[in-house]
GROMACS .gro file of N, CA and C in nm:
model
  471
    1MET      N    1   0.210   7.614   6.590
    1MET     CA    2   0.208   7.637   6.792
    1MET      C    3   0.373   7.636   6.807
    2SER      N    4   0.473   7.720   6.821
    2SER     CA    5   0.590   7.698   6.799
    2SER      C    6   0.637   7.694   6.927
    3LYS      N    7   0.553   7.817   7.048
    3LYS     CA    8   0.614   7.946   7.137
    3LYS      C    9   0.514   7.790   7.262
    4ASP      N   10   0.670   7.804   7.364
    4ASP     CA   11   0.662   7.713   7.481
    4ASP      C   12   0.472   7.808   7.512
    5SER      N   13   0.459   7.905   7.497
    5SER     CA   14   0.364   7.963   7.563
    5SER      C   15   0.227   7.947   7.524
    6GLN      N   16   0.270   7.912   7.396
    6GLN     CA   17   0.113   7.886   7.290
    6GLN      C   18   0.085   7.814   7.375
    7TYR      N   19   0.200   7.683   7.372
    7TYR     CA   20   0.179   7.547   7.386
    7TYR      C   21   0.066   7.585   7.556
    8LEU      N   22   0.139   7.620   7.638
    8LEU     CA   23   0.046   7.683   7.769
    8LEU      C   24  -0.114   7.689   7.753
    9THR      N   25  -0.102   7.820   7.669
    9THR     CA   26  -0.257   7.871   7.703
    9THR      C   27  -0.312   7.788   7.604
   10GLU      N   28  -0.259   7.730   7.483
   10GLU     CA   29  -0.367   7.636   7.370
   10GLU      C   30  -0.390   7.491   7.445
   11VAL      N   31  -0.303   7.437   7.502
   11VAL     CA   32  -0.325   7.310   7.500
   11VAL      C   33  -0.372   7.306   7.732
   12HIS      N   34  -0.280   7.293   7.721
   12HIS     CA   35  -0.337   7.233   7.945
   12HIS      C   36  -0.229   7.331   7.982
   13TYR      N   37  -0.302   7.418   8.098
   13TYR     CA   38  -0.223   7.476   8.210
   13TYR      C   39  -0.314   7.471   8.332
   14VAL      N   40  -0.202   7.454   8.451
   14VAL     CA   41  -0.253   7.519   8.588
   14VAL      C   42  -0.294   7.632   8.604
   15ASN      N   43  -0.430   7.689   8.623
   15ASN     CA   44  -0.442   7.844   8.635
   15ASN      C   45  -0.380   7.895   8.759
   16GLN      N   46  -0.445   8.053   8.831
   16GLN     CA   47  -0.404   8.090   8.954
   16GLN      C   48  -0.490   8.037   9.100
   17ASP      N   49  -0.563   8.006   9.051
   17ASP     CA   50  -0.650   7.880   9.117
   17ASP      C   51  -0.659   7.757   9.184
   18GLY      N   52  -0.540   7.698   9.090
   18GLY     CA   53  -0.508   7.544   9.107
   18GLY      C   54  -0.609   7.462   9.043
   19GLY      N   55  -0.668   7.538   8.929
   19GLY     CA   56  -0.743   7.469   8.873
   19GLY      C   57  -0.663   7.411   8.698
   20ASP      N   58  -0.734   7.285   8.632
   20ASP     CA   59  -0.664   7.272   8.538
   20ASP      C   60  -0.755   7.418   8.436
   21SER      N   61  -0.631   7.390   8.325
   21SER     CA   62  -0.745   7.513   8.224
   21SER      C   63  -0.635   7.524   8.094
   22GLY      N   64  -0.699   7.576   7.956
   22GLY     CA   65  -0.662   7.590   7.861
   22GLY      C   66  -0.757   7.506   7.747
   23VAL      N   67  -0.710   7.557   7.590
   23VAL     CA   68  -0.833   7.582   7.524
   23VAL      C   69  -0.841   7.427   7.468
   24VAL      N   70  -0.723   7.396   7.425
   24VAL     CA   71  -0.791   7.252   7.402
   24VAL      C   72  -0.806   7.165   7.560
   25TYR      N   73  -0.801   7.134   7.644
   25TYR     CA   74  -0.822   7.056   7.771
   25TYR      C   75  -1.014   7.137   7.743
   26SER      N   76  -1.066   7.273   7.801
   26SER     CA   77  -1.182   7.295   7.860
   26SER      C   78  -1.250   7.248   7.732
   27GLU      N   79  -1.205   7.219   7.597
   27GLU     CA   80  -1.300   7.235   7.520
   27GLU      C   81  -1.326   7.079   7.485
   28GLN      N   82  -1.224   7.028   7.550
   28GLN     CA   83  -1.267   6.925   7.577
   28GLN      C   84  -1.358   6.828   7.673
   29ILE      N   85  -1.332   6.944   7.826
   29ILE     CA   86  -1.400   6.886   7.921
   29ILE      C   87  -1.554   6.906   7.875
   30SER      N   88  -1.596   7.014   7.751
   30SER     CA   89  -1.725   7.013   7.708
   30SER      C   90  -1.799   6.969   7.675
   31LYS      N   91  -1.691   6.872   7.596
   31LYS     CA   92  -1.784   6.777   7.497
   31LYS      C   93  -1.804   6.668   7.577
   32GLU      N   94  -1.688   6.643   7.690
   32GLU     CA   95  -1.701   6.537   7.814
   32GLU      C   96  -1.866   6.513   7.845
   33HIS      N   97  -1.892   6.681   7.875
   33HIS     CA   98  -2.017   6.655   7.973
   33HIS      C   99  -2.175   6.701   7.837
   34ASP      N  100  -2.121   6.684   7.706
   34ASP     CA  101  -2.252   6.731   7.626
   34ASP      C  102  -2.322   6.549   7.605
   35MET      N  103  -2.442   6.542   7.658
   35MET     CA  104  -2.507   6.338   7.587
   35MET      C  105  -2.482   6.344   7.535
   36ASP      N  106  -2.549   6.474   7.346
   36ASP     CA  107  -2.499   6.451   7.227
   36ASP      C  108  -2.341   6.368   7.199
   37VAL      N  109  -2.258   6.421   7.236
   37VAL     CA  110  -2.092   6.411   7.184
   37VAL      C  111  -2.058   6.286   7.283
   38LEU      N  112  -2.165   6.214   7.398
   38LEU     CA  113  -2.089   6.074   7.430
   38LEU      C  114  -2.158   6.034   7.382
   39VAL      N  115  -2.279   5.972   7.339
   39VAL     CA  116  -2.390   5.886   7.278
   39VAL      C  117  -2.279   5.857   7.176
   40ASN      N  118  -2.250   5.985   7.057
   40ASN     CA  119  -2.194   5.942   6.977
   40ASN      C  120  -2.041   5.861   6.999
   41ARG      N  121  -2.029   5.958   7.021
   41ARG     CA  122  -1.876   5.860   7.072
   41ARG      C  123  -1.861   5.706   7.112
   42LEU      N  124  -1.981   5.679   7.198
   42LEU     CA  125  -1.991   5.496   7.234
   42LEU      C  126  -2.050   5.417   7.111
   43MET      N  127  -2.128   5.500   7.071
   43MET     CA  128  -2.186   5.418   6.923
   43MET      C  129  -2.054   5.440   6.792
   44ASP      N  130  -1.975   5.546   6.783
   44ASP     CA  131  -1.846   5.533   6.740
   44ASP      C  132  -1.746   5.344   6.732
   45LYS      N  133  -1.720   5.364   6.834
   45LYS     CA  134  -1.664   5.252   6.922
   45LYS      C  135  -1.746   5.119   6.917
   46PHE      N  136  -1.896   5.128   6.954
   46PHE     CA  137  -1.961   5.021   6.877
   46PHE      C  138  -1.957   4.957   6.761
   47TYR      N  139  -1.899   5.064   6.664
   47TYR     CA  140  -1.965   4.998   6.543
   47TYR      C  141  -1.797   5.005   6.460
   48TYR      N  142  -1.693   5.083   6.484
   48TYR     CA  143  -1.621   5.135   6.419
   48TYR      C  144  -1.503   5.014   6.518
   49PRO      N  145  -1.445   4.927   6.494
   49PRO     CA  146  -1.327   4.822   6.531
   49PRO      C  147  -1.229   4.969   6.556
   50GLU      N  148  -1.157   4.855   6.626
   50GLU     CA  149  -0.980   4.984   6.668
   50GLU      C  150  -0.930   4.939   6.587
   51GLY      N  151  -0.900   5.106   6.571
   51GLY     CA  152  -0.748   5.119   6.444
   51GLY      C  153  -0.853   5.167   6.339
   52HIS      N  154  -0.990   5.175   6.373
   52HIS     CA  155  -1.074   5.250   6.239
   52HIS      C  156  -1.091   5.398   6.221
   53PRO      N  157  -1.048   5.490   6.140
   53PRO     CA  158  -1.077   5.647   6.179
   53PRO      C  159  -1.130   5.686   6.243
   54TYR      N  160  -1.300   5.640   6.258
   54TYR     CA  161  -1.414   5.702   6.289
   54TYR      C  162  -1.361   5.632   6.475
   55SER      N  163  -1.298   5.501   6.480
   55SER     CA  164  -1.276   5.503   6.650
   55SER      C  165  -1.212   5.609   6.777
   56PHE      N  166  -1.135   5.689   6.664
   56PHE     CA  167  -1.036   5.761   6.752
   56PHE      C  168  -1.175   5.933   6.774
   57GLU      N  169  -1.120   5.952   6.889
   57GLU     CA  170  -1.156   6.060   6.940
   57GLU      C  171  -1.030   6.168   6.907
   58ALA      N  172  -1.080   6.228   6.789
   58ALA     CA  173  -0.998   6.327   6.716
   58ALA      C  174  -0.969   6.460   6.766
   59GLY      N  175  -0.988   6.510   6.874
   59GLY     CA  176  -0.940   6.611   6.961
   59GLY      C  177  -0.875   6.505   7.106
   60GLY      N  178  -0.892   6.412   7.135
   60GLY     CA  179  -0.816   6.336   7.257
   60GLY      C  180  -0.926   6.381   7.369
   61LEU      N  181  -0.906   6.289   7.429
   61LEU     CA  182  -0.955   6.299   7.586
   61LEU      C  183  -0.853   6.386   7.691
   62ALA      N  184  -1.033   6.492   7.783
   62ALA     CA  185  -0.913   6.547   7.883
   62ALA      C  186  -0.879   6.484   7.987
   63SER      N  187  -0.899   6.320   8.003
   63SER     CA  188  -0.783   6.318   8.124
   63SER      C  189  -0.593   6.225   8.056
   64GLU      N  190  -0.617   6.237   7.907
   64GLU     CA  191  -0.471   6.200   7.838
   64GLU      C  192  -0.400   6.331   7.830
   65ILE      N  193  -0.495   6.502   7.858
   65ILE     CA  194  -0.401   6.588   7.840
   65ILE      C  195  -0.376   6.572   7.982
   66LEU      N  196  -0.465   6.559   8.057
   66LEU     CA  197  -0.440   6.588   8.193
   66LEU      C  198  -0.220   6.476   8.248
   67LYS      N  199  -0.259   6.357   8.171
   67LYS     CA  200  -0.156   6.268   8.191
   67LYS      C  201  -0.019   6.373   8.168
   68ASP      N  202  -0.064   6.507   8.078
   68ASP     CA  203   0.081   6.510   8.056
   68ASP      C  204   0.179   6.409   7.908
   69ASN      N  205   0.120   6.301   7.905
   69ASN     CA  206   0.198   6.259   7.798
   69ASN      C  207   0.220   6.394   7.679
   70THR      N  208   0.151   6.465   7.640
   70THR     CA  209   0.203   6.530   7.519
   70THR      C  210   0.275   6.687   7.560
   71LYS      N  211   0.378   6.628   7.584
   71LYS     CA  212   0.508   6.775   7.582
   71LYS      C  213   0.507   6.814   7.427
   72LEU      N  214   0.575   6.961   7.422
   72LEU     CA  215   0.573   7.037   7.274
   72LEU      C  216   0.617   6.946   7.195
   73ASP      N  217   0.735   6.897   7.248
   73ASP     CA  218   0.847   6.858   7.152
   73ASP      C  219   0.727   6.744   7.090
   74GLU      N  220   0.653   6.715   7.124
   74GLU     CA  221   0.540   6.588   7.101
   74GLU      C  222   0.523   6.641   6.984
   75LEU      N  223   0.444   6.736   7.049
   75LEU     CA  224   0.330   6.771   6.977
   75LEU      C  225   0.410   6.884   6.814
   76ARG      N  226   0.507   6.955   6.850
   76ARG     CA  227   0.599   6.988   6.713
   76ARG      C  228   0.585   6.884   6.619
   77GLN      N  229   0.654   6.729   6.671
   77GLN     CA  230   0.708   6.602   6.548
   77GLN      C  231   0.590   6.564   6.494
   78TYR      N  232   0.487   6.597   6.605
   78TYR     CA  233   0.353   6.539   6.514
   78TYR      C  234   0.286   6.592   6.387
   79HIS      N  235   0.298   6.718   6.433
   79HIS     CA  236   0.256   6.803   6.346
   79HIS      C  237   0.342   6.851   6.230
   80GLN      N  238   0.451   6.813   6.228
   80GLN     CA  239   0.583   6.829   6.150
   80GLN      C  240   0.518   6.637   6.054
   81LYS      N  241   0.524   6.541   6.095
   81LYS     CA  242   0.488   6.476   6.034
   81LYS      C  243   0.301   6.467   5.962
   82TYR      N  244   0.195   6.520   6.035
   82TYR     CA  245   0.128   6.512   5.926
   82TYR      C  246   0.040   6.637   5.897
   83PHE      N  247   0.067   6.736   5.996
   83PHE     CA  248   0.058   6.856   5.932
   83PHE      C  249   0.083   6.904   5.756
   84HIS      N  250   0.032   6.822   5.661
   84HIS     CA  251   0.154   6.896   5.559
   84HIS      C  252   0.028   6.876   5.478
   85LEU      N  253   0.095   6.968   5.286
   85LEU     CA  254   0.010   7.001   5.184
   85LEU      C  255  -0.018   6.754   5.148
   86ASN      N  256   0.060   6.674   5.208
   86ASN     CA  257   0.017   6.565   5.131
   86ASN      C  258  -0.111   6.477   5.243
   87ASN      N  259  -0.111   6.574   5.315
   87ASN     CA  260  -0.257   6.505   5.443
   87ASN      C  261  -0.352   6.561   5.464
   88MET      N  262  -0.360   6.661   5.281
   88MET     CA  263  -0.452   6.766   5.361
   88MET      C  264  -0.608   6.759   5.190
   89LEU      N  265  -0.681   6.727   5.321
   89LEU     CA  266  -0.837   6.780   5.189
   89LEU      C  267  -0.908   6.969   5.210
   90ILE      N  268  -0.904   6.989   5.038
   90ILE     CA  269  -0.938   7.114   5.100
   90ILE      C  270  -1.086   7.163   5.075
   91THR      N  271  -1.151   7.216   5.129
   91THR     CA  272  -1.307   7.143   5.059
   91THR      C  273  -1.362   7.304   5.057
   92ILE      N  274  -1.394   7.360   4.916
   92ILE     CA  275  -1.516   7.533   4.915
   92ILE      C  276  -1.566   7.502   4.900
   93THR      N  277  -1.696   7.567   4.945
   93THR     CA  278  -1.857   7.575   4.876
   93THR      C  279  -1.840   7.699   4.888
   94GLY      N  280  -1.916   7.744   4.825
   94GLY     CA  281  -2.038   7.898   4.792
   94GLY      C  282  -1.929   7.933   4.637
   95ASN      N  283  -1.994   8.024   4.628
   95ASN     CA  284  -1.983   8.184   4.489
   95ASN      C  285  -1.825   8.225   4.560
   96VAL      N  286  -1.746   8.129   4.450
   96VAL     CA  287  -1.637   8.182   4.507
   96VAL      C  288  -1.507   8.150   4.349
   97ASN      N  289  -1.450   8.320   4.335
   97ASN     CA  290  -1.410   8.337   4.186
   97ASN      C  291  -1.287   8.235   4.132
   98GLU      N  292  -1.323   8.153   4.054
   98GLU     CA  293  -1.206   8.017   4.075
   98GLU      C  294  -1.119   8.035   4.010
   99GLU      N  295  -1.048   8.183   3.978
   99GLU     CA  296  -0.890   8.185   3.926
   99GLU      C  297  -0.850   8.273   4.016
  100GLU      N  298  -0.889   8.337   4.120
  100GLU     CA  299  -0.856   8.396   4.221
  100GLU      C  300  -0.727   8.313   4.302
  101LEU      N  301  -0.924   8.141   4.345
  101LEU     CA  302  -0.925   8.074   4.419
  101LEU      C  303  -0.831   7.963   4.380
  102ILE      N  304  -0.799   7.942   4.332
  102ILE     CA  305  -0.674   7.868   4.222
  102ILE      C  306  -0.503   7.898   4.272
  103ASN      N  307  -0.515   8.037   4.210
  103ASN     CA  308  -0.341   8.109   4.234
  103ASN      C  309  -0.328   8.064   4.324
  104LYS      N  310  -0.493   8.121   4.424
  104LYS     CA  311  -0.444   8.160   4.576
  104LYS      C  312  -0.316   8.034   4.640
  105ILE      N  313  -0.442   7.922   4.599
  105ILE     CA  314  -0.398   7.772   4.615
  105ILE      C  315  -0.239   7.733   4.582
  106LEU      N  316  -0.233   7.747   4.450
  106LEU     CA  317  -0.094   7.731   4.393
  106LEU      C  318   0.028   7.824   4.469
  107SER      N  319  -0.041   7.980   4.512
  107SER     CA  320   0.075   7.999   4.609
  107SER      C  321   0.107   8.014   4.728
  108LEU      N  322  -0.039   7.874   4.764
  108LEU     CA  323   0.018   7.874   4.912
  108LEU      C  324   0.147   7.699   4.938
  109GLU      N  325   0.093   7.694   4.819
  109GLU     CA  326   0.131   7.576   4.734
  109GLU      C  327   0.289   7.579   4.742
  110SER      N  328   0.306   7.645   4.655
  110SER     CA  329   0.439   7.650   4.653
  110SER      C  330   0.567   7.703   4.797
  111LEU      N  331   0.466   7.772   4.892
  111LEU     CA  332   0.541   7.805   5.012
  111LEU      C  333   0.542   7.676   5.054
  112TYR      N  334   0.441   7.555   5.077
  112TYR     CA  335   0.506   7.438   5.170
  112TYR      C  336   0.492   7.334   5.171
  113SER      N  337   0.520   7.296   4.993
  113SER     CA  338   0.574   7.195   4.898
  113SER      C  339   0.683   7.146   4.938
  114ASN      N  340   0.771   7.229   5.022
  114ASN     CA  341   0.929   7.206   5.053
  114ASN      C  342   0.919   7.108   5.186
  115LYS      N  343   0.761   7.152   5.278
  115LYS     CA  344   0.790   7.076   5.414
  115LYS      C  345   0.696   6.926   5.410
  116ILE      N  346   0.679   6.920   5.268
  116ILE     CA  347   0.615   6.713   5.293
  116ILE      C  348   0.798   6.616   5.306
  117PRO      N  349   0.704   6.569   5.440
  117PRO     CA  350   0.847   6.475   5.434
  117PRO      C  351   0.883   6.384   5.380
  118ASP      N  352   0.941   6.280   5.350
  118ASP     CA  353   0.986   6.208   5.200
  118ASP      C  354   0.899   6.057   5.312
  119ASN      N  355   0.920   5.980   5.198
  119ASN     CA  356   0.889   5.812   5.253
  119ASN      C  357   0.733   5.860   5.339
  120PHE      N  358   0.608   5.976   5.325
  120PHE     CA  359   0.516   5.975   5.434
  120PHE      C  360   0.416   5.849   5.415
  121THR      N  361   0.361   5.830   5.445
  121THR     CA  362   0.242   5.723   5.470
  121THR      C  363   0.125   5.775   5.544
  122ARG      N  364  -0.011   5.812   5.426
  122ARG     CA  365  -0.123   5.804   5.545
  122ARG      C  366  -0.174   5.780   5.630
  123PRO      N  367  -0.189   5.765   5.743
  123PRO     CA  368  -0.215   5.756   5.808
  123PRO      C  369  -0.395   5.624   5.757
  124PHE      N  370  -0.393   5.562   5.877
  124PHE     CA  371  -0.584   5.459   5.810
  124PHE      C  372  -0.529   5.396   5.654
  125GLN      N  373  -0.446   5.360   5.626
  125GLN     CA  374  -0.470   5.341   5.468
  125GLN      C  375  -0.428   5.190   5.486
  126THR      N  376  -0.406   5.131   5.612
  126THR     CA  377  -0.397   4.969   5.559
  126THR      C  378  -0.552   4.886   5.573
  127GLY      N  379  -0.617   4.755   5.571
  127GLY     CA  380  -0.725   4.737   5.565
  127GLY      C  381  -0.800   4.746   5.668
  128LEU      N  382  -0.906   4.785   5.650
  128LEU     CA  383  -0.979   4.780   5.767
  128LEU      C  384  -1.078   4.692   5.811
  129ALA      N  385  -1.095   4.658   5.939
  129ALA     CA  386  -1.204   4.514   5.991
  129ALA      C  387  -1.348   4.586   5.913
  130PRO      N  388  -1.462   4.485   5.911
  130PRO     CA  389  -1.529   4.468   5.881
  130PRO      C  390  -1.643   4.558   5.985
  131LEU      N  391  -1.707   4.656   5.996
  131LEU     CA  392  -1.799   4.743   6.100
  131LEU      C  393  -1.867   4.618   6.211
  132ILE      N  394  -1.879   4.649   6.262
  132ILE     CA  395  -1.917   4.605   6.411
  132ILE      C  396  -2.115   4.592   6.348
  133SER      N  397  -2.201   4.447   6.350
  133SER     CA  398  -2.304   4.455   6.294
  133SER      C  399  -2.365   4.381   6.470
  134GLN      N  400  -2.428   4.407   6.565
  134GLN     CA  401  -2.500   4.371   6.667
  134GLN      C  402  -2.565   4.445   6.681
  135THR      N  403  -2.670   4.369   6.769
  135THR     CA  404  -2.786   4.460   6.902
  135THR      C  405  -2.715   4.528   7.072
  136ARG      N  406  -2.693   4.556   7.105
  136ARG     CA  407  -2.588   4.610   7.174
  136ARG      C  408  -2.713   4.753   7.322
  137GLU      N  409  -2.735   4.708   7.370
  137GLU     CA  410  -2.763   4.833   7.519
  137GLU      C  411  -2.709   4.891   7.608
  138GLU      N  412  -2.706   5.034   7.540
  138GLU     CA  413  -2.585   5.048   7.706
  138GLU      C  414  -2.679   5.180   7.778
  139ARG      N  415  -2.611   5.221   7.951
  139ARG     CA  416  -2.664   5.370   8.001
  139ARG      C  417  -2.529   5.400   8.015
  140ILE      N  418  -2.600   5.576   7.970
  140ILE     CA  419  -2.424   5.650   8.098
  140ILE      C  420  -2.471   5.678   8.121
  141PRO      N  421  -2.444   5.749   8.212
  141PRO     CA  422  -2.476   5.799   8.413
  141PRO      C  423  -2.465   5.943   8.363
  142TYR      N  424  -2.582   6.033   8.354
  142TYR     CA  425  -2.546   6.110   8.385
  142TYR      C  426  -2.639   6.242   8.482
  143ASP      N  427  -2.606   6.359   8.537
  143ASP     CA  428  -2.659   6.393   8.582
  143ASP      C  429  -2.823   6.458   8.607
  144GLU      N  430  -2.824   6.472   8.467
  144GLU     CA  431  -3.023   6.452   8.440
  144GLU      C  432  -3.138   6.401   8.454
  145ASP      N  433  -3.015   6.235   8.492
  145ASP     CA  434  -3.097   6.128   8.527
  145ASP      C  435  -3.167   6.162   8.665
  146LYS      N  436  -3.088   6.231   8.745
  146LYS     CA  437  -3.115   6.244   8.908
  146LYS      C  438  -3.237   6.360   8.859
  147LEU      N  439  -3.306   6.447   8.706
  147LEU     CA  440  -3.410   6.459   8.730
  147LEU      C  441  -3.495   6.391   8.671
  148GLY      N  442  -3.511   6.258   8.643
  148GLY     CA  443  -3.591   6.150   8.575
  148GLY      C  444  -3.643   6.227   8.506
  149TRP      N  445  -3.561   6.232   8.334
  149TRP     CA  446  -3.630   6.208   8.184
  149TRP      C  447  -3.426   6.149   8.195
  150TYR      N  448  -3.505   6.141   8.057
  150TYR     CA  449  -3.353   6.048   7.983
  150TYR      C  450  -3.339   6.033   7.886
  151ILE      N  451  -3.295   6.015   7.746
  151ILE     CA  452  -3.242   6.057   7.622
  151ILE      C  453  -3.279   5.909   7.559
  152SER      N  454  -3.328   5.888   7.459
  152SER     CA  455  -3.308   5.713   7.415
  152SER      C  456  -3.263   5.811   7.271
  153TYR      N  457  -3.161   5.669   7.223
  153TYR     CA  458  -3.090   5.720   7.127
  153TYR      C  459  -3.120   5.516   7.068
  154ILE      N  460  -3.182   5.574   6.956
  154ILE     CA  461  -3.177   5.383   6.856
  154ILE      C  462  -3.129   5.440   6.709
  155ASN      N  463  -3.049   5.333   6.648
  155ASN     CA  464  -2.906   5.394   6.566
  155ASN      C  465  -2.897   5.249   6.478
  156TYR      N  466  -2.869   5.239   6.340
  156TYR     CA  467  -2.885   5.145   6.267
  156TYR      C  468  -2.806   5.199   6.211
  157LYS      N  469  -2.643   5.142   6.141
  157LYS     CA  470  -2.561   5.146   6.073
  157LYS      C  471  -2.543   5.078   5.970
   0.00000   0.00000   0.00000
């Protein structure tokens, strides 16, 4: 994502009606109104201490996008720091021609190996705190509550 126009289209912009838009923003808004996503986020906060990789929302929160904390230059720096071969995992499934696949991977590796930053440290490699183990009860306000039906989750990790 190198062009300002791509950033506006992909992340966030104010549309002609004065409303918030953008692919990333819209995806986050839809997640923030999905009860399964809300419950899973809440459970992740319960079980995984702050700093654990699972304690973060990978796509960010719509409210953070609106704060306009992420400028295009910051996004470029983030991509340069983390989106490279030393921080990548490739998963292949299905019936594939192994030789063709390996040749393709090797050709891509030769194109991008020069973009690996010096002294790269993978994120989340420090010691992790133990998982949280306790009983909790939480209620998430949701529009469907007005309808008189609820979703119950019982989880044990």
